[in-house]
C-alpha cells in the first residue's frame, strides 16, 4: 500500500510503497522480499503509489529483470537498504 504519514515517520523515509503481502512461490517470494519492507525504486524510478508500481509491472515483459531498491522495517539491524533483482514471469 502507499505509505501513510505514520509509516513514513516509523520508517524514517518518505515515498515508496509498503509490502503488505507476498504470494508463496512468487518472484517476490523467490527474491526474499519480506512483508513490512518498503519498495522505494524500480529500475531507478522512484515509486510513489501502488498504481505506479502496477503500471510498471504491466508494461514489463516476461523475462525482464527488475532492479528493486528496498528499505527494511524499523528495528532491522545493519544497513536497512538493499537491492534485489526480480525476474518477471
PDB file of N, CA and C in Angstrom:
ATOM      1  N   UNK A   1       0.831  -1.177   0.000  1.00  0.00           N
ATOM      2  CA  UNK A   1       0.000   0.000   0.000  1.00  0.00           C
ATOM      3  C   UNK A   1       0.879   1.245   0.000  1.00  0.00           C
ATOM      4  N   UNK A   2       0.321   2.346  -0.447  1.00  0.00           N
ATOM      5  CA  UNK A   2       1.051   3.607  -0.447  1.00  0.00           C
ATOM      6  C   UNK A   2       1.341   4.003   0.993  1.00  0.00           C
ATOM      7  N   UNK A   3       2.521   4.539   1.239  1.00  0.00           N
ATOM      8  CA  UNK A   3       2.911   4.912   2.600  1.00  0.00           C
ATOM      9  C   UNK A   3       2.014   5.994   3.171  1.00  0.00           C
ATOM     10  N   UNK A   4       1.628   5.800   4.415  1.00  0.00           N
ATOM     11  CA  UNK A   4       0.903   6.837   5.144  1.00  0.00           C
ATOM     12  C   UNK A   4       1.917   7.760   5.812  1.00  0.00           C
ATOM     13  N   UNK A   5       1.444   8.858   6.368  1.00  0.00           N
ATOM     14  CA  UNK A   5       2.307   9.767   7.105  1.00  0.00           C
ATOM     15  C   UNK A   5       2.921   9.025   8.293  1.00  0.00           C
ATOM     16  N   UNK A   6       2.129   8.188   8.964  1.00  0.00           N
ATOM     17  CA  UNK A   6       2.623   7.412  10.104  1.00  0.00           C
ATOM     18  C   UNK A   6       3.716   6.432   9.666  1.00  0.00           C
ATOM     19  N   UNK A   7       3.493   5.733   8.526  1.00  0.00           N
ATOM     20  CA  UNK A   7       4.515   4.813   8.002  1.00  0.00           C
ATOM     21  C   UNK A   7       5.823   5.562   7.743  1.00  0.00           C
ATOM     22  N   UNK A   8       5.718   6.711   7.096  1.00  0.00           N
ATOM     23  CA  UNK A   8       6.906   7.499   6.771  1.00  0.00           C
ATOM     24  C   UNK A   8       7.674   7.864   8.034  1.00  0.00           C
ATOM     25  N   UNK A   9       6.940   8.224   9.073  1.00  0.00           N
ATOM     26  CA  UNK A   9       7.574   8.567  10.347  1.00  0.00           C
ATOM     27  C   UNK A   9       8.226   7.339  10.976  1.00  0.00           C
ATOM     28  N   UNK A  10       7.514   6.206  10.983  1.00  0.00           N
ATOM     29  CA  UNK A  10       8.030   4.973  11.580  1.00  0.00           C
ATOM     30  C   UNK A  10       9.299   4.489  10.878  1.00  0.00           C
ATOM     31  N   UNK A  11       9.322   4.567   9.550  1.00  0.00           N
ATOM     32  CA  UNK A  11      10.449   4.059   8.771  1.00  0.00           C
ATOM     33  C   UNK A  11      11.547   5.098   8.579  1.00  0.00           C
ATOM     34  N   UNK A  12      11.223   6.358   8.858  1.00  0.00           N
ATOM     35  CA  UNK A  12      12.210   7.415   8.698  1.00  0.00           C
ATOM     36  C   UNK A  12      12.503   7.751   7.247  1.00  0.00           C
ATOM     37  N   UNK A  13      11.527   7.528   6.359  1.00  0.00           N
ATOM     38  CA  UNK A  13      11.698   7.829   4.940  1.00  0.00           C
ATOM     39  C   UNK A  13      10.393   8.385   4.383  1.00  0.00           C
ATOM     40  N   UNK A  14      10.473   8.966   3.210  1.00  0.00           N
ATOM     41  CA  UNK A  14       9.256   9.392   2.523  1.00  0.00           C
ATOM     42  C   UNK A  14       9.237   8.723   1.157  1.00  0.00           C
ATOM     43  N   UNK A  15       8.056   8.463   0.661  1.00  0.00           N
ATOM     44  CA  UNK A  15       7.918   7.831  -0.642  1.00  0.00           C
ATOM     45  C   UNK A  15       8.102   6.334  -0.587  1.00  0.00           C
ATOM     46  N   UNK A  16       7.546   5.671  -1.573  1.00  0.00           N
ATOM     47  CA  UNK A  16       7.615   4.220  -1.635  1.00  0.00           C
ATOM     48  C   UNK A  16       6.278   3.598  -1.306  1.00  0.00           C
ATOM     49  N   UNK A  17       6.235   2.276  -1.419  1.00  0.00           N
ATOM     50  CA  UNK A  17       5.028   1.542  -1.045  1.00  0.00           C
ATOM     51  C   UNK A  17       5.406   0.451  -0.047  1.00  0.00           C
ATOM     52  N   UNK A  18       4.493   0.185   0.861  1.00  0.00           N
ATOM     53  CA  UNK A  18       4.708  -0.810   1.905  1.00  0.00           C
ATOM     54  C   UNK A  18       4.240  -2.165   1.402  1.00  0.00           C
ATOM     55  N   UNK A  19       5.116  -3.173   1.462  1.00  0.00           N
ATOM     56  CA  UNK A  19       4.756  -4.532   1.064  1.00  0.00           C
ATOM     57  C   UNK A  19       3.948  -5.148   2.205  1.00  0.00           C
ATOM     58  N   UNK A  20       2.675  -5.425   1.948  1.00  0.00           N
ATOM     59  CA  UNK A  20       1.793  -5.970   2.993  1.00  0.00           C
ATOM     60  C   UNK A  20       1.454  -7.436   2.765  1.00  0.00           C
ATOM     61  N   UNK A  21       1.807  -7.977   1.598  1.00  0.00           N
ATOM     62  CA  UNK A  21       1.565  -9.390   1.304  1.00  0.00           C
ATOM     63  C   UNK A  21       2.539  -9.837   0.222  1.00  0.00           C
ATOM     64  N   UNK A  22       2.962 -11.097   0.321  1.00  0.00           N
ATOM     65  CA  UNK A  22       3.820 -11.709  -0.695  1.00  0.00           C
ATOM     66  C   UNK A  22       3.278 -13.114  -0.944  1.00  0.00           C
ATOM     67  N   UNK A  23       2.900 -13.397  -2.187  1.00  0.00           N
ATOM     68  CA  UNK A  23       2.361 -14.714  -2.529  1.00  0.00           C
ATOM     69  C   UNK A  23       3.464 -15.767  -2.510  1.00  0.00           C
ATOM     70  N   UNK A  24       3.133 -16.937  -1.980  1.00  0.00           N
ATOM     71  CA  UNK A  24       4.077 -18.059  -2.000  1.00  0.00           C
ATOM     72  C   UNK A  24       4.470 -18.372  -3.437  1.00  0.00           C
ATOM     73  N   UNK A  25       5.718 -18.720  -3.645  1.00  0.00           N
ATOM     74  CA  UNK A  25       6.250 -19.109  -4.950  1.00  0.00           C
ATOM     75  C   UNK A  25       6.176 -17.995  -5.997  1.00  0.00           C
ATOM     76  N   UNK A  26       6.011 -16.751  -5.559  1.00  0.00           N
ATOM     77  CA  UNK A  26       6.001 -15.618  -6.493  1.00  0.00           C
ATOM     78  C   UNK A  26       7.434 -15.141  -6.707  1.00  0.00           C
ATOM     79  N   UNK A  27       7.682 -14.344  -7.755  1.00  0.00           N
ATOM     80  CA  UNK A  27       9.018 -13.787  -7.928  1.00  0.00           C
ATOM     81  C   UNK A  27       9.479 -12.991  -6.700  1.00  0.00           C
ATOM     82  N   UNK A  28       8.570 -12.272  -6.052  1.00  0.00           N
ATOM     83  CA  UNK A  28       8.928 -11.514  -4.843  1.00  0.00           C
ATOM     84  C   UNK A  28       9.343 -12.452  -3.721  1.00  0.00           C
ATOM     85  N   UNK A  29       8.612 -13.546  -3.546  1.00  0.00           N
ATOM     86  CA  UNK A  29       8.965 -14.531  -2.507  1.00  0.00           C
ATOM     87  C   UNK A  29      10.315 -15.170  -2.839  1.00  0.00           C
ATOM     88  N   UNK A  30      10.511 -15.508  -4.108  1.00  0.00           N
ATOM     89  CA  UNK A  30      11.778 -16.121  -4.527  1.00  0.00           C
ATOM     90  C   UNK A  30      12.966 -15.179  -4.292  1.00  0.00           C
ATOM     91  N   UNK A  31      12.718 -13.857  -4.393  1.00  0.00           N
ATOM     92  CA  UNK A  31      13.779 -12.871  -4.174  1.00  0.00           C
ATOM     93  C   UNK A  31      13.983 -12.580  -2.691  1.00  0.00           C
ATOM     94  N   UNK A  32      13.112 -13.148  -1.839  1.00  0.00           N
ATOM     95  CA  UNK A  32      13.259 -12.958  -0.399  1.00  0.00           C
ATOM     96  C   UNK A  32      12.767 -11.614   0.099  1.00  0.00           C
ATOM     97  N   UNK A  33      11.776 -11.036  -0.589  1.00  0.00           N
ATOM     98  CA  UNK A  33      11.231  -9.752  -0.163  1.00  0.00           C
ATOM     99  C   UNK A  33      10.216 -10.000   0.957  1.00  0.00           C
ATOM    100  N   UNK A  34      10.518  -9.519   2.168  1.00  0.00           N
ATOM    101  CA  UNK A  34       9.620  -9.786   3.287  1.00  0.00           C
ATOM    102  C   UNK A  34       8.486  -8.766   3.410  1.00  0.00           C
ATOM    103  N   UNK A  35       7.408  -9.199   4.019  1.00  0.00           N
ATOM    104  CA  UNK A  35       6.317  -8.297   4.369  1.00  0.00           C
ATOM    105  C   UNK A  35       6.884  -7.246   5.324  1.00  0.00           C
ATOM    106  N   UNK A  36       6.436  -6.014   5.171  1.00  0.00           N
ATOM    107  CA  UNK A  36       6.903  -4.935   6.024  1.00  0.00           C
ATOM    108  C   UNK A  36       8.048  -4.143   5.425  1.00  0.00           C
ATOM    109  N   UNK A  37       8.468  -4.533   4.228  1.00  0.00           N
ATOM    110  CA  UNK A  37       9.543  -3.832   3.519  1.00  0.00           C
ATOM    111  C   UNK A  37       8.939  -2.699   2.697  1.00  0.00           C
ATOM    112  N   UNK A  38       9.696  -1.635   2.530  1.00  0.00           N
ATOM    113  CA  UNK A  38       9.285  -0.530   1.660  1.00  0.00           C
ATOM    114  C   UNK A  38       9.975  -0.695   0.309  1.00  0.00           C
ATOM    115  N   UNK A  39       9.193  -0.657  -0.769  1.00  0.00           N
ATOM    116  CA  UNK A  39       9.735  -0.640  -2.128  1.00  0.00           C
ATOM    117  C   UNK A  39       9.905   0.819  -2.512  1.00  0.00           C
ATOM    118  N   UNK A  40      11.166   1.239  -2.668  1.00  0.00           N
ATOM    119  CA  UNK A  40      11.478   2.641  -2.952  1.00  0.00           C
ATOM    120  C   UNK A  40      11.612   2.942  -4.445  1.00  0.00           C
ATOM    121  N   UNK A  41      12.285   2.021  -5.187  1.00  0.00           N
ATOM    122  CA  UNK A  41      12.548   2.266  -6.607  1.00  0.00           C
ATOM    123  C   UNK A  41      12.469   0.974  -7.395  1.00  0.00           C
ATOM    124  N   UNK A  42      12.095   1.114  -8.666  1.00  0.00           N
ATOM    125  CA  UNK A  42      12.175   0.013  -9.623  1.00  0.00           C
ATOM    126  C   UNK A  42      12.909   0.546 -10.848  1.00  0.00           C
ATOM    127  N   UNK A  43      14.034  -0.085 -11.167  1.00  0.00           N
ATOM    128  CA  UNK A  43      14.864   0.334 -12.305  1.00  0.00           C
ATOM    129  C   UNK A  43      15.184   1.821 -12.262  1.00  0.00           C
ATOM    130  N   UNK A  44      15.450   2.336 -11.050  1.00  0.00           N
ATOM    131  CA  UNK A  44      15.827   3.731 -10.889  1.00  0.00           C
ATOM    132  C   UNK A  44      14.678   4.713 -10.849  1.00  0.00           C
ATOM    133  N   UNK A  45      13.450   4.224 -10.966  1.00  0.00           N
ATOM    134  CA  UNK A  45      12.267   5.090 -10.921  1.00  0.00           C
ATOM    135  C   UNK A  45      11.720   5.082  -9.498  1.00  0.00           C
ATOM    136  N   UNK A  46      11.612   6.264  -8.885  1.00  0.00           N
ATOM    137  CA  UNK A  46      11.060   6.366  -7.530  1.00  0.00           C
ATOM    138  C   UNK A  46       9.591   5.955  -7.542  1.00  0.00           C
ATOM    139  N   UNK A  47       9.229   5.042  -6.658  1.00  0.00           N
ATOM    140  CA  UNK A  47       7.850   4.550  -6.573  1.00  0.00           C
ATOM    141  C   UNK A  47       7.105   5.356  -5.523  1.00  0.00           C
ATOM    142  N   UNK A  48       5.979   5.924  -5.928  1.00  0.00           N
ATOM    143  CA  UNK A  48       5.194   6.759  -5.021  1.00  0.00           C
ATOM    144  C   UNK A  48       3.832   6.147  -4.687  1.00  0.00           C
ATOM    145  N   UNK A  49       3.286   5.326  -5.598  1.00  0.00           N
ATOM    146  CA  UNK A  49       1.960   4.740  -5.373  1.00  0.00           C
ATOM    147  C   UNK A  49       1.929   3.291  -5.860  1.00  0.00           C
ATOM    148  N   UNK A  50       0.970   2.551  -5.343  1.00  0.00           N
ATOM    149  CA  UNK A  50       0.759   1.168  -5.788  1.00  0.00           C
ATOM    150  C   UNK A  50       0.400   1.155  -7.270  1.00  0.00           C
ATOM    151  N   UNK A  51      -0.413   2.108  -7.694  1.00  0.00           N
ATOM    152  CA  UNK A  51      -0.832   2.161  -9.096  1.00  0.00           C
ATOM    153  C   UNK A  51       0.363   2.348 -10.025  1.00  0.00           C
ATOM    154  N   UNK A  52       1.307   3.173  -9.628  1.00  0.00           N
ATOM    155  CA  UNK A  52       2.513   3.377 -10.428  1.00  0.00           C
ATOM    156  C   UNK A  52       3.300   2.072 -10.539  1.00  0.00           C
ATOM    157  N   UNK A  53       3.451   1.358  -9.426  1.00  0.00           N
ATOM    158  CA  UNK A  53       4.160   0.082  -9.428  1.00  0.00           C
ATOM    159  C   UNK A  53       3.437  -0.936 -10.311  1.00  0.00           C
ATOM    160  N   UNK A  54       2.115  -1.008 -10.190  1.00  0.00           N
ATOM    161  CA  UNK A  54       1.334  -1.944 -11.009  1.00  0.00           C
ATOM    162  C   UNK A  54       1.502  -1.640 -12.497  1.00  0.00           C
ATOM    163  N   UNK A  55       1.568  -0.364 -12.866  1.00  0.00           N
ATOM    164  CA  UNK A  55       1.756   0.011 -14.264  1.00  0.00           C
ATOM    165  C   UNK A  55       3.117  -0.475 -14.768  1.00  0.00           C
ATOM    166  N   UNK A  56       4.160  -0.325 -13.943  1.00  0.00           N
ATOM    167  CA  UNK A  56       5.490  -0.807 -14.324  1.00  0.00           C
ATOM    168  C   UNK A  56       5.452  -2.313 -14.558  1.00  0.00           C
ATOM    169  N   UNK A  57       4.776  -3.039 -13.669  1.00  0.00           N
ATOM    170  CA  UNK A  57       4.659  -4.495 -13.826  1.00  0.00           C
ATOM    171  C   UNK A  57       3.902  -4.862 -15.093  1.00  0.00           C
ATOM    172  N   UNK A  58       2.827  -4.149 -15.389  1.00  0.00           N
ATOM    173  CA  UNK A  58       2.036  -4.432 -16.593  1.00  0.00           C
ATOM    174  C   UNK A  58       2.822  -4.183 -17.864  1.00  0.00           C
ATOM    175  N   UNK A  59       3.701  -3.189 -17.834  1.00  0.00           N
ATOM    176  CA  UNK A  59       4.485  -2.841 -19.021  1.00  0.00           C
ATOM    177  C   UNK A  59       5.715  -3.734 -19.195  1.00  0.00           C
ATOM    178  N   UNK A  60       6.107  -4.428 -18.136  1.00  0.00           N
ATOM    179  CA  UNK A  60       7.262  -5.322 -18.221  1.00  0.00           C
ATOM    180  C   UNK A  60       6.894  -6.570 -19.016  1.00  0.00           C
ATOM    181  N   UNK A  61       7.869  -7.102 -19.698  1.00  0.00           N
ATOM    182  CA  UNK A  61       7.658  -8.312 -20.484  1.00  0.00           C
ATOM    183  C   UNK A  61       8.219  -9.520 -19.742  1.00  0.00           C
ATOM    184  N   UNK A  62       7.664 -10.678 -20.059  1.00  0.00           N
ATOM    185  CA  UNK A  62       8.138 -11.917 -19.452  1.00  0.00           C
ATOM    186  C   UNK A  62       9.641 -12.057 -19.691  1.00  0.00           C
ATOM    187  N   UNK A  63      10.373 -12.340 -18.630  1.00  0.00           N
ATOM    188  CA  UNK A  63      11.814 -12.487 -18.728  1.00  0.00           C
ATOM    189  C   UNK A  63      12.588 -11.239 -18.348  1.00  0.00           C
ATOM    190  N   UNK A  64      11.913 -10.070 -18.341  1.00  0.00           N
ATOM    191  CA  UNK A  64      12.583  -8.848 -17.911  1.00  0.00           C
ATOM    192  C   UNK A  64      13.037  -9.003 -16.457  1.00  0.00           C
ATOM    193  N   UNK A  65      14.145  -8.373 -16.130  1.00  0.00           N
ATOM    194  CA  UNK A  65      14.635  -8.370 -14.754  1.00  0.00           C
ATOM    195  C   UNK A  65      14.499  -6.953 -14.224  1.00  0.00           C
ATOM    196  N   UNK A  66      13.792  -6.830 -13.112  1.00  0.00           N
ATOM    197  CA  UNK A  66      13.560  -5.536 -12.484  1.00  0.00           C
ATOM    198  C   UNK A  66      14.502  -5.367 -11.293  1.00  0.00           C
ATOM    199  N   UNK A  67      15.182  -4.236 -11.256  1.00  0.00           N
ATOM    200  CA  UNK A  67      16.056  -3.902 -10.128  1.00  0.00           C
ATOM    201  C   UNK A  67      15.216  -3.115  -9.120  1.00  0.00           C
ATOM    202  N   UNK A  68      15.048  -3.678  -7.922  1.00  0.00           N
ATOM    203  CA  UNK A  68      14.206  -3.069  -6.903  1.00  0.00           C
ATOM    204  C   UNK A  68      15.041  -2.631  -5.705  1.00  0.00           C
ATOM    205  N   UNK A  69      14.856  -1.383  -5.310  1.00  0.00           N
ATOM    206  CA  UNK A  69      15.524  -0.856  -4.122  1.00  0.00           C
ATOM    207  C   UNK A  69      14.528  -0.908  -2.973  1.00  0.00           C
ATOM    208  N   UNK A  70      14.929  -1.591  -1.909  1.00  0.00           N
ATOM    209  CA  UNK A  70      14.060  -1.822  -0.750  1.00  0.00           C
ATOM    210  C   UNK A  70      14.628  -1.138   0.482  1.00  0.00           C
ATOM    211  N   UNK A  71      13.740  -0.862   1.425  1.00  0.00           N
ATOM    212  CA  UNK A  71      14.132  -0.291   2.717  1.00  0.00           C
ATOM    213  C   UNK A  71      13.482  -1.145   3.795  1.00  0.00           C
ATOM    214  N   UNK A  72      14.307  -1.670   4.714  1.00  0.00           N
ATOM    215  CA  UNK A  72      13.825  -2.597   5.733  1.00  0.00           C
ATOM    216  C   UNK A  72      12.974  -1.963   6.809  1.00  0.00           C
ATOM    217  N   UNK A  73      12.273  -2.810   7.517  1.00  0.00           N
ATOM    218  CA  UNK A  73      11.364  -2.373   8.577  1.00  0.00           C
ATOM    219  C   UNK A  73      12.127  -1.820   9.780  1.00  0.00           C
ATOM    220  N   UNK A  74      11.454  -0.993  10.590  1.00  0.00           N
ATOM    221  CA  UNK A  74      12.090  -0.468  11.793  1.00  0.00           C
ATOM    222  C   UNK A  74      12.560  -1.608  12.705  1.00  0.00           C
ATOM    223  N   UNK A  75      13.688  -1.397  13.354  1.00  0.00           N
ATOM    224  CA  UNK A  75      14.234  -2.417  14.244  1.00  0.00           C
ATOM    225  C   UNK A  75      15.219  -3.334  13.563  1.00  0.00           C
ATOM    226  N   UNK A  76      15.293  -3.288  12.239  1.00  0.00           N
ATOM    227  CA  UNK A  76      16.247  -4.092  11.491  1.00  0.00           C
ATOM    228  C   UNK A  76      17.652  -3.565  11.775  1.00  0.00           C
ATOM    229  N   UNK A  77      18.561  -4.449  12.078  1.00  0.00           N
ATOM    230  CA  UNK A  77      19.923  -4.001  12.373  1.00  0.00           C
ATOM    231  C   UNK A  77      20.764  -4.023  11.100  1.00  0.00           C
ATOM    232  N   UNK A  78      21.755  -3.193  11.067  1.00  0.00           N
ATOM    233  CA  UNK A  78      22.615  -3.120   9.894  1.00  0.00           C
ATOM    234  C   UNK A  78      22.045  -2.166   8.856  1.00  0.00           C
ATOM    235  N   UNK A  79      22.508  -2.310   7.630  1.00  0.00           N
ATOM    236  CA  UNK A  79      22.057  -1.460   6.534  1.00  0.00           C
ATOM    237  C   UNK A  79      20.630  -1.837   6.172  1.00  0.00           C
ATOM    238  N   UNK A  80      19.720  -0.900   6.331  1.00  0.00           N
ATOM    239  CA  UNK A  80      18.305  -1.195   6.082  1.00  0.00           C
ATOM    240  C   UNK A  80      17.937  -1.136   4.607  1.00  0.00           C
ATOM    241  N   UNK A  81      18.822  -0.634   3.752  1.00  0.00           N
ATOM    242  CA  UNK A  81      18.536  -0.567   2.319  1.00  0.00           C
ATOM    243  C   UNK A  81      19.226  -1.716   1.599  1.00  0.00           C
ATOM    244  N   UNK A  82      18.549  -2.266   0.606  1.00  0.00           N
ATOM    245  CA  UNK A  82      19.174  -3.303  -0.202  1.00  0.00           C
ATOM    246  C   UNK A  82      18.538  -3.319  -1.577  1.00  0.00           C
ATOM    247  N   UNK A  83      19.224  -3.949  -2.493  1.00  0.00           N
ATOM    248  CA  UNK A  83      18.753  -4.064  -3.874  1.00  0.00           C
ATOM    249  C   UNK A  83      18.529  -5.534  -4.171  1.00  0.00           C
ATOM    250  N   UNK A  84      17.398  -5.834  -4.805  1.00  0.00           N
ATOM    251  CA  UNK A  84      17.132  -7.192  -5.264  1.00  0.00           C
ATOM    252  C   UNK A  84      16.771  -7.125  -6.737  1.00  0.00           C
ATOM    253  N   UNK A  85      16.992  -8.249  -7.420  1.00  0.00           N
ATOM    254  CA  UNK A  85      16.645  -8.361  -8.828  1.00  0.00           C
ATOM    255  C   UNK A  85      15.548  -9.405  -8.947  1.00  0.00           C
ATOM    256  N   UNK A  86      14.450  -9.019  -9.590  1.00  0.00           N
ATOM    257  CA  UNK A  86      13.285  -9.903  -9.705  1.00  0.00           C
ATOM    258  C   UNK A  86      12.971 -10.088 -11.180  1.00  0.00           C
ATOM    259  N   UNK A  87      12.881 -11.361 -11.603  1.00  0.00           N
ATOM    260  CA  UNK A  87      12.557 -11.661 -12.995  1.00  0.00           C
ATOM    261  C   UNK A  87      11.049 -11.753 -13.166  1.00  0.00           C
ATOM    262  N   UNK A  88      10.539 -11.072 -14.187  1.00  0.00           N
ATOM    263  CA  UNK A  88       9.109 -11.081 -14.486  1.00  0.00           C
ATOM    264  C   UNK A  88       8.757 -12.428 -15.098  1.00  0.00           C
ATOM    265  N   UNK A  89       7.734 -13.109 -14.549  1.00  0.00           N
ATOM    266  CA  UNK A  89       7.360 -14.431 -15.102  1.00  0.00           C
ATOM    267  C   UNK A  89       6.745 -14.321 -16.494  1.00  0.00           C
TER     268      UNK A  89
END
